[in-house]
Amino acid sequence: MENTTSPLDVHILPFFLKTDHKLFIFSSVYFFFIYVFGILVNTVIIAVICLDLHLHTPMYLFLCNLSVVDVCYTTVSIPKLLYILFSGNNSVPITQCFIQMYFMVLADSAEATILFLMAYDRYVAICHPLHYHRILNKNVCILLMMVIWIGGNVNSSLFISSVLDFIFCSSVTIHQFFCDAKALIKISCGGTEVFYIVVYADYFVYVLCPVMCNLISYVKIIRVIQHIKSKDGRKKAFSTCSSHLTVMAIFYGSALSVYMIPPADHYDLLEQVLTMFYTTVVPMLNPLIYSLRNKDVKSSLRKLVL
């Protein structure tokens, strides 16, 4: 019978630690740039929406929360990675590892919920414009914000509770650039039964249901838009949805590409690259997609700057 261990530390081994010096420097500069730029653009979006009273509407409230989530994504993962790269110390206390994992799952859950609510917002705005302010009034928006963050925290708590049951038969070394449950489960030798139940429930609540509801919403939206007689009216209606559709496609596309990869050693490099895109590049792209295509945000930004 193999001896099981309760590790005090997790050793994170990104693929760039095993490569030459030039790639190491490039990786460090890349992650530093991604972090600074991501924090900057998301902070600007949050500031613009908070300071401009004209943007205090449900759509921009959800966008503000999306930027908060994106700040959480990069802040939780990249600073620790930069410390590992520059110090060479890849040992992370198990408690710190679970805290990092908790906030990554929280960000995942919150973003999935926000994207669903943004699709619902577009559905109400286009399909029921006369009742928009009655359906998405202030009290409803506050309730929806509570659902986003309370639901995310509950989901994270259940997720981490299931990970605590993992049994390890050797030293804990994961080939990833942050504490990831999928990387941990590859080296565990037991205690994963509850984890899989939580993961399947998680997929149903935060992936399958939101995606299906989003698709149904946009099918109805497209039907309504097709009946708009004015060409400019149709163009304006489509433009209000295009940014959200782009963000949703990037988020779910990158997330599914990461989690659909089979847990095999020869997929480690591909998985890390896709995870890197999902957790660092996507949070940077989200505010750019919305701000560059949104006249109200650009107008408010000009007023603050000029």
GROMACS .gro file of C-alpha atoms in nm:
model
  306
    1MET     CA    1   0.000   0.000   0.000
    2GLU     CA    2   0.139   0.343  -0.096
    3ASN     CA    3   0.200   0.603   0.170
    4THR     CA    4  -0.021   0.906   0.138
    5THR     CA    5   0.093   1.254   0.225
    6SER     CA    6  -0.071   1.577   0.330
    7PRO     CA    7   0.155   1.831   0.156
    8LEU     CA    8   0.248   2.160   0.320
    9ASP     CA    9   0.358   2.308  -0.013
   10VAL     CA   10   0.265   2.286  -0.379
   11HIS     CA   11   0.543   2.321  -0.636
   12ILE     CA   12   0.429   2.513  -0.944
   13LEU     CA   13   0.634   2.438  -1.255
   14PRO     CA   14   0.542   2.657  -1.555
   15PHE     CA   15   0.678   2.531  -1.883
   16PHE     CA   16   0.903   2.838  -1.927
   17LEU     CA   17   1.112   2.737  -1.623
   18LYS     CA   18   1.242   2.444  -1.829
   19THR     CA   19   1.334   2.652  -2.136
   20ASP     CA   20   1.623   2.877  -2.233
   21HIS     CA   21   1.703   3.217  -2.086
   22LYS     CA   22   1.558   3.419  -2.376
   23LEU     CA   23   1.214   3.256  -2.352
   24PHE     CA   24   1.222   3.305  -1.974
   25ILE     CA   25   1.282   3.680  -2.018
   26PHE     CA   26   1.013   3.702  -2.287
   27SER     CA   27   0.764   3.522  -2.059
   28SER     CA   28   0.840   3.755  -1.767
   29VAL     CA   29   0.800   4.070  -1.981
   30TYR     CA   30   0.483   3.930  -2.142
   31PHE     CA   31   0.312   3.857  -1.810
   32PHE     CA   32   0.419   4.190  -1.661
   33PHE     CA   33   0.278   4.377  -1.962
   34ILE     CA   34  -0.045   4.175  -1.957
   35TYR     CA   35  -0.092   4.243  -1.587
   36VAL     CA   36  -0.024   4.619  -1.599
   37PHE     CA   37  -0.225   4.675  -1.918
   38GLY     CA   38  -0.516   4.456  -1.800
   39ILE     CA   39  -0.538   4.635  -1.464
   40LEU     CA   40  -0.513   4.975  -1.634
   41VAL     CA   41  -0.788   4.927  -1.895
   42ASN     CA   42  -1.027   4.757  -1.653
   43THR     CA   43  -0.971   5.026  -1.389
   44VAL     CA   44  -1.043   5.294  -1.650
   45ILE     CA   45  -1.371   5.123  -1.744
   46ILE     CA   46  -1.474   5.097  -1.377
   47ALA     CA   47  -1.386   5.464  -1.314
   48VAL     CA   48  -1.568   5.590  -1.624
   49ILE     CA   49  -1.887   5.400  -1.540
   50CYS     CA   50  -1.882   5.502  -1.173
   51LEU     CA   51  -1.813   5.871  -1.239
   52ASP     CA   52  -2.056   5.926  -1.529
   53LEU     CA   53  -2.416   5.932  -1.407
   54HIS     CA   54  -2.542   5.875  -1.763
   55LEU     CA   55  -2.384   5.528  -1.754
   56HIS     CA   56  -2.566   5.423  -1.436
   57THR     CA   57  -2.786   5.179  -1.625
   58PRO     CA   58  -2.816   4.798  -1.596
   59MET     CA   59  -2.600   4.730  -1.903
   60TYR     CA   60  -2.308   4.939  -1.774
   61LEU     CA   61  -2.356   4.809  -1.421
   62PHE     CA   62  -2.296   4.457  -1.554
   63LEU     CA   63  -2.000   4.581  -1.759
   64CYS     CA   64  -1.851   4.740  -1.446
   65ASN     CA   65  -1.883   4.410  -1.261
   66LEU     CA   66  -1.723   4.230  -1.556
   67SER     CA   67  -1.420   4.459  -1.526
   68VAL     CA   68  -1.402   4.389  -1.151
   69VAL     CA   69  -1.397   4.016  -1.230
   70ASP     CA   70  -1.125   4.064  -1.491
   71VAL     CA   71  -0.912   4.255  -1.238
   72CYS     CA   72  -0.961   3.961  -1.000
   73TYR     CA   73  -0.848   3.712  -1.268
   74THR     CA   74  -0.516   3.882  -1.334
   75THR     CA   75  -0.443   3.991  -0.975
   76VAL     CA   76  -0.493   3.643  -0.834
   77SER     CA   77  -0.267   3.464  -1.082
   78ILE     CA   78  -0.003   3.690  -1.240
   79PRO     CA   79   0.176   3.858  -0.941
   80LYS     CA   80   0.248   3.519  -0.783
   81LEU     CA   81   0.369   3.385  -1.119
   82LEU     CA   82   0.603   3.683  -1.160
   83TYR     CA   83   0.741   3.617  -0.811
   84ILE     CA   84   0.807   3.254  -0.904
   85LEU     CA   85   0.978   3.354  -1.230
   86PHE     CA   86   1.206   3.617  -1.077
   87SER     CA   87   1.285   3.446  -0.745
   88GLY     CA   88   1.311   3.090  -0.873
   89ASN     CA   89   1.115   2.976  -0.567
   90ASN     CA   90   0.822   2.775  -0.703
   91SER     CA   91   0.705   2.648  -0.366
   92VAL     CA   92   0.359   2.772  -0.268
   93PRO     CA   93   0.205   2.699   0.075
   94ILE     CA   94  -0.097   2.471   0.038
   95THR     CA   95  -0.320   2.726   0.215
   96GLN     CA   96  -0.213   3.000  -0.028
   97CYS     CA   97  -0.273   2.759  -0.315
   98PHE     CA   98  -0.632   2.697  -0.203
   99ILE     CA   99  -0.692   3.071  -0.157
  100GLN     CA  100  -0.570   3.134  -0.513
  101MET     CA  101  -0.791   2.854  -0.642
  102TYR     CA  102  -1.088   2.992  -0.447
  103PHE     CA  103  -1.069   3.334  -0.614
  104MET     CA  104  -1.008   3.186  -0.959
  105VAL     CA  105  -1.327   2.978  -0.927
  106LEU     CA  106  -1.509   3.284  -0.791
  107ALA     CA  107  -1.401   3.486  -1.096
  108ASP     CA  108  -1.506   3.204  -1.329
  109SER     CA  109  -1.850   3.174  -1.168
  110ALA     CA  110  -1.907   3.549  -1.157
  111GLU     CA  111  -1.806   3.601  -1.521
  112ALA     CA  112  -2.037   3.324  -1.643
  113THR     CA  113  -2.326   3.479  -1.448
  114ILE     CA  114  -2.251   3.831  -1.570
  115LEU     CA  115  -2.239   3.722  -1.934
  116PHE     CA  116  -2.577   3.554  -1.889
  117LEU     CA  117  -2.724   3.870  -1.731
  118MET     CA  118  -2.582   4.085  -2.010
  119ALA     CA  119  -2.756   3.863  -2.265
  120TYR     CA  120  -3.080   3.896  -2.066
  121ASP     CA  121  -3.032   4.274  -2.055
  122ARG     CA  122  -3.002   4.285  -2.438
  123TYR     CA  123  -3.307   4.058  -2.468
  124VAL     CA  124  -3.523   4.287  -2.253
  125ALA     CA  125  -3.390   4.604  -2.422
  126ILE     CA  126  -3.467   4.480  -2.775
  127CYS     CA  127  -3.766   4.250  -2.728
  128HIS     CA  128  -3.943   4.446  -2.450
  129PRO     CA  129  -3.810   4.804  -2.477
  130LEU     CA  130  -4.120   4.970  -2.327
  131HIS     CA  131  -4.090   4.760  -2.010
  132TYR     CA  132  -3.709   4.774  -1.980
  133HIS     CA  133  -3.688   5.008  -1.681
  134ARG     CA  134  -3.973   4.827  -1.503
  135ILE     CA  135  -3.817   4.480  -1.548
  136LEU     CA  136  -3.458   4.587  -1.473
  137ASN     CA  137  -3.524   4.846  -1.206
  138LYS     CA  138  -3.280   4.947  -0.931
  139ASN     CA  139  -3.396   4.685  -0.679
  140VAL     CA  140  -3.377   4.405  -0.936
  141CYS     CA  141  -3.023   4.513  -1.035
  142ILE     CA  142  -2.910   4.512  -0.671
  143LEU     CA  143  -3.059   4.165  -0.630
  144LEU     CA  144  -2.880   4.045  -0.945
  145MET     CA  145  -2.547   4.180  -0.816
  146MET     CA  146  -2.600   3.987  -0.494
  147VAL     CA  147  -2.674   3.673  -0.695
  148ILE     CA  148  -2.348   3.715  -0.891
  149TRP     CA  149  -2.120   3.744  -0.590
  150ILE     CA  150  -2.301   3.533  -0.330
  151GLY     CA  151  -2.349   3.254  -0.587
  152GLY     CA  152  -1.982   3.276  -0.685
  153ASN     CA  153  -1.865   3.256  -0.323
  154VAL     CA  154  -2.092   2.958  -0.248
  155ASN     CA  155  -1.968   2.779  -0.560
  156SER     CA  156  -1.604   2.849  -0.468
  157SER     CA  157  -1.658   2.721  -0.114
  158LEU     CA  158  -1.810   2.394  -0.240
  159PHE     CA  159  -1.532   2.358  -0.497
  160ILE     CA  160  -1.250   2.407  -0.246
  161SER     CA  161  -1.420   2.176   0.007
  162SER     CA  162  -1.413   1.898  -0.252
  163VAL     CA  163  -1.045   1.964  -0.336
  164LEU     CA  164  -0.955   1.934   0.034
  165ASP     CA  165  -1.043   1.562   0.010
  166PHE     CA  166  -0.766   1.494  -0.244
  167ILE     CA  167  -0.510   1.234  -0.139
  168PHE     CA  168  -0.152   1.262  -0.265
  169CYS     CA  169   0.094   0.974  -0.272
  170SER     CA  170   0.405   1.179  -0.350
  171SER     CA  171   0.534   1.536  -0.358
  172VAL     CA  172   0.288   1.781  -0.511
  173THR     CA  173   0.438   1.928  -0.830
  174ILE     CA  174   0.199   2.064  -1.090
  175HIS     CA  175   0.282   2.168  -1.447
  176GLN     CA  176   0.080   2.488  -1.454
  177PHE     CA  177   0.139   2.856  -1.378
  178PHE     CA  178  -0.113   2.881  -1.091
  179CYS     CA  179  -0.287   2.646  -0.849
  180ASP     CA  180  -0.533   2.465  -1.074
  181ALA     CA  181  -0.765   2.185  -0.962
  182LYS     CA  182  -0.730   2.004  -1.295
  183ALA     CA  183  -0.350   1.999  -1.251
  184LEU     CA  184  -0.385   1.874  -0.892
  185ILE     CA  185  -0.623   1.594  -0.986
  186LYS     CA  186  -0.364   1.455  -1.229
  187ILE     CA  187  -0.127   1.378  -0.941
  188SER     CA  188  -0.383   1.275  -0.680
  189CYS     CA  189  -0.434   0.910  -0.597
  190GLY     CA  190  -0.774   0.925  -0.428
  191GLY     CA  191  -1.047   1.135  -0.270
  192THR     CA  192  -1.176   1.276  -0.600
  193GLU     CA  193  -1.532   1.137  -0.592
  194VAL     CA  194  -1.695   1.446  -0.437
  195PHE     CA  195  -1.487   1.673  -0.660
  196TYR     CA  196  -1.630   1.520  -0.978
  197ILE     CA  197  -1.985   1.560  -0.847
  198VAL     CA  198  -1.919   1.929  -0.775
  199VAL     CA  199  -1.757   1.978  -1.118
  200TYR     CA  200  -2.051   1.822  -1.303
  201ALA     CA  201  -2.295   2.036  -1.105
  202ASP     CA  202  -2.074   2.338  -1.179
  203TYR     CA  203  -2.081   2.268  -1.552
  204PHE     CA  204  -2.458   2.240  -1.546
  205VAL     CA  205  -2.518   2.560  -1.347
  206TYR     CA  206  -2.244   2.785  -1.488
  207VAL     CA  207  -2.188   2.649  -1.839
  208LEU     CA  208  -2.478   2.451  -1.985
  209CYS     CA  209  -2.769   2.657  -1.846
  210PRO     CA  210  -2.620   3.004  -1.921
  211VAL     CA  211  -2.511   2.902  -2.271
  212MET     CA  212  -2.854   2.757  -2.356
  213CYS     CA  213  -3.032   3.064  -2.213
  214ASN     CA  214  -2.796   3.296  -2.404
  215LEU     CA  215  -2.864   3.112  -2.729
  216ILE     CA  216  -3.242   3.125  -2.674
  217SER     CA  217  -3.219   3.498  -2.595
  218TYR     CA  218  -3.027   3.574  -2.912
  219VAL     CA  219  -3.258   3.363  -3.128
  220LYS     CA  220  -3.547   3.578  -3.004
  221ILE     CA  221  -3.342   3.897  -3.043
  222ILE     CA  222  -3.256   3.813  -3.407
  223ARG     CA  223  -3.622   3.743  -3.483
  224VAL     CA  224  -3.722   4.084  -3.345
  225ILE     CA  225  -3.440   4.263  -3.529
  226GLN     CA  226  -3.545   4.104  -3.859
  227HIS     CA  227  -3.886   4.269  -3.823
  228ILE     CA  228  -3.738   4.617  -3.779
  229LYS     CA  229  -3.814   4.801  -4.103
  230SER     CA  230  -3.546   5.069  -4.070
  231LYS     CA  231  -3.199   4.967  -4.188
  232ASP     CA  232  -3.037   5.202  -3.935
  233GLY     CA  233  -3.258   5.056  -3.662
  234ARG     CA  234  -3.145   4.701  -3.745
  235LYS     CA  235  -2.782   4.811  -3.757
  236LYS     CA  236  -2.806   4.984  -3.418
  237ALA     CA  237  -2.978   4.681  -3.262
  238PHE     CA  238  -2.711   4.444  -3.395
  239SER     CA  239  -2.429   4.673  -3.279
  240THR     CA  240  -2.557   4.668  -2.921
  241CYS     CA  241  -2.531   4.287  -2.920
  242SER     CA  242  -2.211   4.232  -3.119
  243SER     CA  243  -1.971   4.323  -2.836
  244HIS     CA  244  -2.141   4.089  -2.593
  245LEU     CA  245  -2.151   3.807  -2.848
  246THR     CA  246  -1.779   3.851  -2.914
  247VAL     CA  247  -1.689   3.845  -2.543
  248MET     CA  248  -1.916   3.547  -2.482
  249ALA     CA  249  -1.765   3.351  -2.773
  250ILE     CA  250  -1.408   3.420  -2.655
  251PHE     CA  251  -1.485   3.334  -2.290
  252TYR     CA  252  -1.672   3.008  -2.350
  253GLY     CA  253  -1.453   2.908  -2.644
  254SER     CA  254  -1.129   2.946  -2.447
  255ALA     CA  255  -1.278   2.792  -2.131
  256LEU     CA  256  -1.410   2.484  -2.310
  257SER     CA  257  -1.082   2.443  -2.499
  258VAL     CA  258  -0.901   2.424  -2.163
  259TYR     CA  259  -1.138   2.190  -1.981
  260MET     CA  260  -1.209   1.960  -2.275
  261ILE     CA  261  -0.841   1.866  -2.311
  262PRO     CA  262  -0.793   1.510  -2.179
  263PRO     CA  263  -0.569   1.479  -1.868
  264ALA     CA  264  -0.258   1.339  -2.037
  265ASP     CA  265   0.109   1.434  -1.996
  266HIS     CA  266   0.164   1.507  -2.366
  267TYR     CA  267  -0.110   1.773  -2.352
  268ASP     CA  268   0.056   1.968  -2.066
  269LEU     CA  269   0.212   2.233  -2.291
  270LEU     CA  270  -0.107   2.290  -2.494
  271GLU     CA  271  -0.315   2.310  -2.178
  272GLN     CA  272  -0.086   2.570  -2.022
  273VAL     CA  273  -0.091   2.785  -2.335
  274LEU     CA  274  -0.472   2.774  -2.357
  275THR     CA  275  -0.507   2.837  -1.983
  276MET     CA  276  -0.270   3.133  -2.016
  277PHE     CA  277  -0.493   3.281  -2.288
  278TYR     CA  278  -0.810   3.212  -2.089
  279THR     CA  279  -0.692   3.366  -1.761
  280THR     CA  280  -0.467   3.651  -1.879
  281VAL     CA  281  -0.545   3.758  -2.236
  282VAL     CA  282  -0.927   3.733  -2.223
  283PRO     CA  283  -0.959   3.964  -1.916
  284MET     CA  284  -0.749   4.220  -2.104
  285LEU     CA  285  -0.956   4.190  -2.424
  286ASN     CA  286  -1.300   4.227  -2.261
  287PRO     CA  287  -1.281   4.601  -2.181
  288LEU     CA  288  -1.118   4.674  -2.517
  289ILE     CA  289  -1.398   4.499  -2.707
  290TYR     CA  290  -1.666   4.690  -2.519
  291SER     CA  291  -1.497   5.031  -2.507
  292LEU     CA  292  -1.382   5.038  -2.870
  293ARG     CA  293  -1.732   4.953  -2.997
  294ASN     CA  294  -1.930   5.159  -2.747
  295LYS     CA  295  -1.990   5.526  -2.826
  296ASP     CA  296  -2.118   5.610  -2.476
  297VAL     CA  297  -1.806   5.473  -2.304
  298LYS     CA  298  -1.573   5.652  -2.548
  299SER     CA  299  -1.766   5.976  -2.507
  300SER     CA  300  -1.753   5.954  -2.126
  301LEU     CA  301  -1.382   5.877  -2.137
  302ARG     CA  302  -1.315   6.185  -2.351
  303LYS     CA  303  -1.506   6.405  -2.103
  304LEU     CA  304  -1.295   6.273  -1.814
  305VAL     CA  305  -0.965   6.311  -1.997
  306LEU     CA  306  -1.025   6.649  -2.166
   0.00000   0.00000   0.00000
